[in-house]
Amino acid sequence: MEVRVENLSKNYGAVQALRDVSLSFVDGGLTAILGPSGCGKTTLLRCIAGFLEPTAGAIYFGNENVVGLPPQARGTAMVFQNYALWPHMSIFDNVAYGLRLQRLPKDEIRKRVIDALNMVEMMVAPDILERKPTALSGGQQQRVALARALVVRPKVLLLDEPLSNLDAKVRQRLRVELRRLQRRVGITTIYVTHDQEEALSMADQVVVMDCGEVRQVGTPEEIYRKPTTAFVAEFLGVTNVLAGTLMADGKTVLAAGTQIPLPEDVPASSDHFTIVFKADSAYILQDQPVPEDAVTFAGELVEVFFVGSTYRHYVKVGKEMLLVDSPFRVSGPQVKVVVPRAELQIYPGAPLGHDAEPTCSVG
Amino acid sequence: MNRVKIARIVLVVVISFIIFGPLSSLVIWSVAEKWYWPHLLPQQVGLFYWGKVFQGRMMQALQVGVLIACVVTALSLLMTVPLGYVLARFRVPFKAVVLLIFLLPQAFPQLPVFANATVYLYRANLGGKVPGVILIHMVGALVYAVWTMTAVFKSIPASLEEAAINLGASRIRTFWNISLPLATPGIIASALLIFLYSLDEFTGTLLVGSPFVLTLPVFMYNASQGYELPVASITALLLMIPGIILLLVLERYLKAEYLSSFGRI
């Protein structure tokens, strides 16, 4: 089922939770909606499920605009962060609920429930059907919740931070299984998460949202390697963000005492620029010659932390503190931070600032 | 170890005395056939008054009281289960006002409120009749019922209902299949509170019902007014029994979540 939203807006009084969102979701694939809390991602999901009525815009399932249809008539199935299994019903009754609503014959219900539980690898014990959900671990409960959603063969599968309540180990494993399962059933899936690693590793398409707006849509690789806005770049990974000002020649930006020529595809449309690069794309040199196609910041090595997979270097350049990840420890104090030009992103406009108040106030 | 044991026994005895000490005089009075000052204990002990009580109007008062309590409980639940659900789940305009209206009769001294209500009930030809007493009990019972039912439904996560709606269940079906079964322990707890309130209610019953409708508290009041202290004591003891039994049951059903969601309605 192809799912599209067009010019979708949702207001709560004066607060705009969604602002003119237009998206198309991968048919049969997994689209992750990624963003900080309050970015509107859950609002978008609930509009698609029908729990919220958008203020304006359209939601298409295939060629049908489903805005105005009650949630019961939309044929979506949702998996919730808190599992939302019914504690007074057995596992069987939980999974069978949707099928009983469709008044299917008993034999078929039983067969499909068992199939679904097999699919999520929950037919682990002979008495599993009779057990109550509270007797299961969090990971097992979420598997059952997934079976309950899949058993009705929904047109669209909606997942609202389904792994957020689980501990890291279970989360890692379920991530892989969920991805495999989704590929197998081929149901158009919309996955809301605030965890960028989860979004990047699972999705065919990632939508980054902020302040009720879509900031970027792309494959995980595109989002990670070529963020098109400063927000996306900052939100993904350990990132350095510098404020730059346009120099008098209109072709060079001055940031942290270093002149950076503006790339040709970035117009000199603003006096202020945001310069972004990832901690692992830069490296540190001492006296060695600097390669040509790179930008250099001269600074003072303040601190080095071993963070497991890498050494994280803190280099003070003017007033700014830069982070550089390197597989080996470099000693200071005077060092050069070198960033290949291709790894440096420049956006017009001043940076948002790490500790700045969010510019939007979305519930 | 022994010292700890002894200390524990002493503690239990002291606490028991504090709890049961005042009640012991009721027990003694209930079996006192003759007890004059300055004797410490009754001169003559027997079950004369127990027999008298069980033959007479007291049993009738008990029956009437239980009947009224049952009707009050049923009516209150019938009204407040749907109302509590709506108040907990939907954005009701003037929600605070609705809840406040139910609280209002409790905000003023009971006696003038009930005395005033009595005038109206007599005017409506309900004074001195069981329906009148039921109505006056409802005034107090609905307060407990609305507030507890709203808290009970609030304590059920909305996502449990959304999961059912999402799979195709109607609102009403979701209420019957999901919300109501999950709220049952809270509804039972609420029902017990209402039942006990009605069984023990005195002021309103006396004003509206007397002398035609007698419940146990009014009966006890009359008995003690007539210096029939043994009869009053027996009635008091009997009145305690349902309370103790129901509170033991209540303790099983009343969950901490309900209490914690009580304030944030």
mmCIF file of C-alpha atoms in Angstrom, chain B residues 3-254:
data_model
loop_
_atom_site.group_PDB
_atom_site.id
_atom_site.type_symbol
_atom_site.label_atom_id
_atom_site.label_comp_id
_atom_site.label_asym_id
_atom_site.label_seq_id
_atom_site.Cartn_x
_atom_site.Cartn_y
_atom_site.Cartn_z
ATOM 1 C CA ARG B 3 13.844 -9.737 74.355
ATOM 2 C CA VAL B 4 12.763 -8.822 70.820
ATOM 3 C CA LYS B 5 9.984 -11.385 71.057
ATOM 4 C CA ILE B 6 8.750 -10.005 74.353
ATOM 5 C CA ALA B 7 8.888 -6.455 73.048
ATOM 6 C CA ARG B 8 6.852 -7.510 70.045
ATOM 7 C CA ILE B 9 4.208 -9.178 72.197
ATOM 8 C CA VAL B 10 3.974 -6.100 74.407
ATOM 9 C CA LEU B 11 3.597 -3.909 71.331
ATOM 10 C CA VAL B 12 0.817 -6.091 69.929
ATOM 11 C CA VAL B 13 -0.999 -6.025 73.268
ATOM 12 C CA VAL B 14 -0.734 -2.247 73.530
ATOM 13 C CA ILE B 15 -1.907 -1.668 69.972
ATOM 14 C CA SER B 16 -4.741 -4.162 70.401
ATOM 15 C CA PHE B 17 -5.823 -2.347 73.552
ATOM 16 C CA ILE B 18 -5.827 0.993 71.762
ATOM 17 C CA ILE B 19 -7.916 -0.428 68.946
ATOM 18 C CA PHE B 20 -10.187 -2.803 70.815
ATOM 19 C CA GLY B 21 -10.288 -1.164 74.258
ATOM 20 C CA PRO B 22 -13.069 1.281 73.422
ATOM 21 C CA LEU B 23 -14.972 -1.514 71.701
ATOM 22 C CA SER B 24 -14.805 -3.743 74.768
ATOM 23 C CA SER B 25 -17.235 -1.521 76.643
ATOM 24 C CA LEU B 26 -19.715 -2.061 73.803
ATOM 25 C CA VAL B 27 -19.356 -5.816 74.207
ATOM 26 C CA ILE B 28 -19.844 -5.582 77.970
ATOM 27 C CA TRP B 29 -22.850 -3.316 77.609
ATOM 28 C CA SER B 30 -24.399 -5.663 75.067
ATOM 29 C CA VAL B 31 -24.543 -8.490 77.606
ATOM 30 C CA ALA B 32 -25.340 -6.388 80.683
ATOM 31 C CA GLU B 33 -28.786 -7.191 82.007
ATOM 32 C CA LYS B 34 -28.251 -5.255 85.236
ATOM 33 C CA TRP B 35 -25.425 -2.775 85.747
ATOM 34 C CA TYR B 36 -25.662 0.036 88.292
ATOM 35 C CA TRP B 37 -23.160 2.526 89.541
ATOM 36 C CA PRO B 38 -20.636 2.116 91.250
ATOM 37 C CA HIS B 39 -20.013 -1.464 90.130
ATOM 38 C CA LEU B 40 -17.081 -1.975 87.814
ATOM 39 C CA LEU B 41 -18.733 -4.829 85.931
ATOM 40 C CA PRO B 42 -22.416 -5.682 85.364
ATOM 41 C CA GLN B 43 -24.098 -7.464 88.245
ATOM 42 C CA GLN B 44 -26.080 -9.637 85.923
ATOM 43 C CA VAL B 45 -24.824 -10.890 82.575
ATOM 44 C CA GLY B 46 -26.929 -12.583 79.904
ATOM 45 C CA LEU B 47 -28.200 -12.595 76.348
ATOM 46 C CA PHE B 48 -31.610 -11.159 77.209
ATOM 47 C CA TYR B 49 -31.159 -8.009 75.109
ATOM 48 C CA TRP B 50 -29.602 -9.909 72.193
ATOM 49 C CA GLY B 51 -32.746 -12.021 72.033
ATOM 50 C CA LYS B 52 -34.929 -8.968 72.330
ATOM 51 C CA VAL B 53 -33.047 -7.172 69.566
ATOM 52 C CA PHE B 54 -33.269 -10.027 67.139
ATOM 53 C CA GLN B 55 -36.984 -10.416 67.630
ATOM 54 C CA GLY B 56 -37.906 -6.797 67.397
ATOM 55 C CA ARG B 57 -37.695 -3.861 65.063
ATOM 56 C CA MET B 58 -33.958 -4.027 64.796
ATOM 57 C CA MET B 59 -34.008 -6.817 62.246
ATOM 58 C CA GLN B 60 -36.464 -4.783 60.261
ATOM 59 C CA ALA B 61 -34.179 -1.760 60.482
ATOM 60 C CA LEU B 62 -31.298 -3.909 59.291
ATOM 61 C CA GLN B 63 -33.313 -5.128 56.325
ATOM 62 C CA VAL B 64 -34.427 -1.626 55.353
ATOM 63 C CA GLY B 65 -30.865 -0.314 55.750
ATOM 64 C CA VAL B 66 -29.369 -3.036 53.556
ATOM 65 C CA LEU B 67 -32.083 -2.578 50.937
ATOM 66 C CA ILE B 68 -31.465 1.165 50.810
ATOM 67 C CA ALA B 69 -27.692 0.654 50.658
ATOM 68 C CA CYS B 70 -28.046 -1.795 47.780
ATOM 69 C CA VAL B 71 -30.274 0.535 45.767
ATOM 70 C CA VAL B 72 -28.031 3.530 46.471
ATOM 71 C CA THR B 73 -24.961 1.559 45.383
ATOM 72 C CA ALA B 74 -26.598 0.306 42.206
ATOM 73 C CA LEU B 75 -27.965 3.713 41.208
ATOM 74 C CA SER B 76 -24.689 5.486 41.971
ATOM 75 C CA LEU B 77 -22.665 3.042 39.887
ATOM 76 C CA LEU B 78 -25.154 3.183 37.054
ATOM 77 C CA MET B 79 -24.705 6.938 36.910
ATOM 78 C CA THR B 80 -21.028 7.320 37.686
ATOM 79 C CA VAL B 81 -19.389 4.488 35.731
ATOM 80 C CA PRO B 82 -20.301 6.091 32.383
ATOM 81 C CA LEU B 83 -19.810 9.591 33.771
ATOM 82 C CA GLY B 84 -16.406 8.735 35.246
ATOM 83 C CA TYR B 85 -15.330 7.200 31.938
ATOM 84 C CA VAL B 86 -16.385 10.255 29.986
ATOM 85 C CA LEU B 87 -14.716 12.646 32.440
ATOM 86 C CA ALA B 88 -11.507 10.595 32.388
ATOM 87 C CA ARG B 89 -11.261 10.080 28.627
ATOM 88 C CA PHE B 90 -12.767 13.006 26.802
ATOM 89 C CA ARG B 91 -12.247 16.704 26.851
ATOM 90 C CA VAL B 92 -15.457 17.662 28.584
ATOM 91 C CA PRO B 93 -16.200 21.373 28.687
ATOM 92 C CA PHE B 94 -16.431 22.629 32.259
ATOM 93 C CA LYS B 95 -15.036 19.352 33.604
ATOM 94 C CA ALA B 96 -13.886 21.038 36.794
ATOM 95 C CA VAL B 97 -17.344 22.575 37.251
ATOM 96 C CA VAL B 98 -19.042 19.190 36.877
ATOM 97 C CA LEU B 99 -16.790 17.659 39.488
ATOM 98 C CA LEU B 100 -17.257 20.657 41.741
ATOM 99 C CA ILE B 101 -21.048 20.439 41.585
ATOM 100 C CA PHE B 102 -20.876 16.921 42.970
ATOM 101 C CA LEU B 103 -18.580 18.127 45.706
ATOM 102 C CA LEU B 104 -20.742 21.107 46.599
ATOM 103 C CA PRO B 105 -23.144 19.496 49.123
ATOM 104 C CA GLN B 106 -20.101 18.355 51.097
ATOM 105 C CA ALA B 107 -18.679 21.850 51.186
ATOM 106 C CA PHE B 108 -21.399 23.103 53.513
ATOM 107 C CA PRO B 109 -22.385 21.797 56.962
ATOM 108 C CA GLN B 110 -24.450 18.657 56.446
ATOM 109 C CA LEU B 111 -27.277 19.536 58.770
ATOM 110 C CA PRO B 112 -28.578 22.686 57.022
ATOM 111 C CA VAL B 113 -28.115 21.069 53.590
ATOM 112 C CA PHE B 114 -30.073 17.995 54.580
ATOM 113 C CA ALA B 115 -32.668 19.966 56.530
ATOM 114 C CA ASN B 116 -33.270 22.067 53.461
ATOM 115 C CA ALA B 117 -33.461 19.001 51.253
ATOM 116 C CA THR B 118 -35.958 17.467 53.672
ATOM 117 C CA VAL B 119 -38.337 20.355 53.142
ATOM 118 C CA TYR B 120 -38.242 19.804 49.389
ATOM 119 C CA LEU B 121 -38.585 16.041 49.713
ATOM 120 C CA TYR B 122 -41.662 16.400 51.913
ATOM 121 C CA ARG B 123 -43.082 18.866 49.427
ATOM 122 C CA ALA B 124 -42.517 16.240 46.706
ATOM 123 C CA ASN B 125 -44.305 13.749 48.933
ATOM 124 C CA LEU B 126 -41.122 11.709 49.421
ATOM 125 C CA GLY B 127 -40.586 12.507 53.112
ATOM 126 C CA GLY B 128 -40.761 9.548 55.475
ATOM 127 C CA LYS B 129 -40.479 7.154 52.550
ATOM 128 C CA VAL B 130 -37.702 4.853 51.379
ATOM 129 C CA PRO B 131 -37.230 6.601 47.989
ATOM 130 C CA GLY B 132 -36.697 9.885 49.841
ATOM 131 C CA VAL B 133 -34.004 8.343 52.022
ATOM 132 C CA ILE B 134 -32.376 6.830 48.917
ATOM 133 C CA LEU B 135 -32.288 10.240 47.275
ATOM 134 C CA ILE B 136 -30.704 11.911 50.291
ATOM 135 C CA HIS B 137 -28.082 9.133 50.462
ATOM 136 C CA MET B 138 -27.286 9.677 46.802
ATOM 137 C CA VAL B 139 -26.221 13.242 47.531
ATOM 138 C CA GLY B 140 -23.290 11.986 49.558
ATOM 139 C CA ALA B 141 -22.668 8.734 47.687
ATOM 140 C CA LEU B 142 -22.295 10.384 44.282
ATOM 141 C CA VAL B 143 -19.354 12.440 45.513
ATOM 142 C CA TYR B 144 -17.338 9.343 46.375
ATOM 143 C CA ALA B 145 -18.522 7.582 43.271
ATOM 144 C CA VAL B 146 -17.739 10.275 40.695
ATOM 145 C CA TRP B 147 -14.308 11.031 42.026
ATOM 146 C CA THR B 148 -13.243 7.410 42.450
ATOM 147 C CA MET B 149 -14.655 6.276 39.098
ATOM 148 C CA THR B 150 -12.897 9.103 37.274
ATOM 149 C CA ALA B 151 -9.645 8.171 39.001
ATOM 150 C CA VAL B 152 -10.152 4.490 38.169
ATOM 151 C CA PHE B 153 -10.611 5.131 34.449
ATOM 152 C CA LYS B 154 -7.771 7.650 34.447
ATOM 153 C CA SER B 155 -5.445 4.956 35.786
ATOM 154 C CA ILE B 156 -6.031 2.782 32.688
ATOM 155 C CA PRO B 157 -3.542 3.822 29.968
ATOM 156 C CA ALA B 158 -5.358 5.259 26.948
ATOM 157 C CA SER B 159 -3.146 3.193 24.643
ATOM 158 C CA LEU B 160 -4.921 0.009 25.818
ATOM 159 C CA GLU B 161 -8.151 1.381 24.379
ATOM 160 C CA GLU B 162 -6.472 2.789 21.285
ATOM 161 C CA ALA B 163 -5.008 -0.640 20.537
ATOM 162 C CA ALA B 164 -8.538 -2.077 20.396
ATOM 163 C CA ILE B 165 -9.965 0.824 18.366
ATOM 164 C CA ASN B 166 -7.027 0.531 15.994
ATOM 165 C CA LEU B 167 -7.891 -3.122 15.360
ATOM 166 C CA GLY B 168 -11.447 -2.170 14.447
ATOM 167 C CA ALA B 169 -13.401 -2.166 17.715
ATOM 168 C CA SER B 170 -16.025 0.542 18.190
ATOM 169 C CA ARG B 171 -15.829 2.896 21.178
ATOM 170 C CA ILE B 172 -18.669 1.091 22.927
ATOM 171 C CA ARG B 173 -17.195 -2.339 22.237
ATOM 172 C CA THR B 174 -13.825 -1.128 23.505
ATOM 173 C CA PHE B 175 -15.513 0.066 26.679
ATOM 174 C CA TRP B 176 -17.118 -3.336 27.285
ATOM 175 C CA ASN B 177 -14.115 -5.467 26.274
ATOM 176 C CA ILE B 178 -11.230 -3.420 27.599
ATOM 177 C CA SER B 179 -12.072 -0.485 29.866
ATOM 178 C CA LEU B 180 -14.790 -2.060 31.977
ATOM 179 C CA PRO B 181 -12.968 -5.332 32.809
ATOM 180 C CA LEU B 182 -9.831 -3.386 33.684
ATOM 181 C CA ALA B 183 -11.841 -1.007 35.858
ATOM 182 C CA THR B 184 -13.711 -3.798 37.672
ATOM 183 C CA PRO B 185 -11.482 -3.899 40.772
ATOM 184 C CA GLY B 186 -11.883 -0.149 41.115
ATOM 185 C CA ILE B 187 -15.631 -0.363 40.569
ATOM 186 C CA ILE B 188 -15.914 -3.032 43.280
ATOM 187 C CA ALA B 189 -13.888 -0.891 45.658
ATOM 188 C CA SER B 190 -16.047 2.106 44.861
ATOM 189 C CA ALA B 191 -19.234 0.067 45.340
ATOM 190 C CA LEU B 192 -18.098 -1.085 48.769
ATOM 191 C CA LEU B 193 -17.373 2.486 49.841
ATOM 192 C CA ILE B 194 -20.818 3.630 48.713
ATOM 193 C CA PHE B 195 -22.520 0.670 50.383
ATOM 194 C CA LEU B 196 -20.798 1.368 53.694
ATOM 195 C CA TYR B 197 -21.519 5.068 53.466
ATOM 196 C CA SER B 198 -25.216 4.413 52.915
ATOM 197 C CA LEU B 199 -25.429 1.769 55.642
ATOM 198 C CA ASP B 200 -23.892 4.124 58.208
ATOM 199 C CA GLU B 201 -25.533 7.355 57.059
ATOM 200 C CA PHE B 202 -27.351 9.008 59.946
ATOM 201 C CA THR B 203 -28.171 12.703 59.580
ATOM 202 C CA GLY B 204 -30.061 12.536 56.307
ATOM 203 C CA THR B 205 -31.859 9.323 57.238
ATOM 204 C CA LEU B 206 -33.050 10.793 60.515
ATOM 205 C CA LEU B 207 -34.249 14.023 58.957
ATOM 206 C CA VAL B 208 -35.936 12.546 55.905
ATOM 207 C CA GLY B 209 -36.941 9.108 57.067
ATOM 208 C CA SER B 210 -37.837 9.350 60.744
ATOM 209 C CA PRO B 211 -40.021 8.065 62.195
ATOM 210 C CA PHE B 212 -41.301 5.955 59.318
ATOM 211 C CA VAL B 213 -38.064 4.734 57.788
ATOM 212 C CA LEU B 214 -35.711 3.274 60.392
ATOM 213 C CA THR B 215 -32.184 2.186 59.557
ATOM 214 C CA LEU B 216 -29.667 0.805 62.030
ATOM 215 C CA PRO B 217 -27.926 4.087 62.891
ATOM 216 C CA VAL B 218 -31.272 5.772 63.546
ATOM 217 C CA PHE B 219 -32.444 2.766 65.491
ATOM 218 C CA MET B 220 -29.303 2.900 67.603
ATOM 219 C CA TYR B 221 -29.813 6.610 68.188
ATOM 220 C CA ASN B 222 -33.364 6.015 69.357
ATOM 221 C CA ALA B 223 -32.255 3.206 71.640
ATOM 222 C CA SER B 224 -29.571 5.262 73.310
ATOM 223 C CA GLN B 225 -31.986 8.171 73.665
ATOM 224 C CA GLY B 226 -34.297 5.872 75.570
ATOM 225 C CA TYR B 227 -31.403 4.821 77.835
ATOM 226 C CA GLU B 228 -31.502 1.342 76.355
ATOM 227 C CA LEU B 229 -27.748 1.192 76.294
ATOM 228 C CA PRO B 230 -27.538 -2.604 75.818
ATOM 229 C CA VAL B 231 -29.695 -2.322 72.701
ATOM 230 C CA ALA B 232 -27.648 0.592 71.383
ATOM 231 C CA SER B 233 -24.440 -1.364 72.002
ATOM 232 C CA ILE B 234 -25.684 -4.433 70.204
ATOM 233 C CA THR B 235 -26.721 -2.298 67.237
ATOM 234 C CA ALA B 236 -23.328 -0.637 67.181
ATOM 235 C CA LEU B 237 -21.597 -4.022 67.192
ATOM 236 C CA LEU B 238 -23.791 -5.267 64.372
ATOM 237 C CA LEU B 239 -23.159 -2.116 62.364
ATOM 238 C CA MET B 240 -19.428 -2.744 62.558
ATOM 239 C CA ILE B 241 -19.589 -6.228 61.050
ATOM 240 C CA PRO B 242 -20.346 -5.315 57.419
ATOM 241 C CA GLY B 243 -17.784 -2.535 57.623
ATOM 242 C CA ILE B 244 -15.018 -4.835 58.756
ATOM 243 C CA ILE B 245 -15.855 -7.545 56.224
ATOM 244 C CA LEU B 246 -16.167 -5.114 53.336
ATOM 245 C CA LEU B 247 -12.985 -3.252 54.222
ATOM 246 C CA LEU B 248 -11.070 -6.535 54.219
ATOM 247 C CA VAL B 249 -12.444 -7.213 50.739
ATOM 248 C CA LEU B 250 -11.763 -3.625 49.709
ATOM 249 C CA GLU B 251 -8.139 -3.863 50.636
ATOM 250 C CA ARG B 252 -7.752 -6.608 48.045
ATOM 251 C CA TYR B 253 -9.234 -4.565 45.230
ATOM 252 C CA LEU B 254 -8.155 -1.008 45.903
#
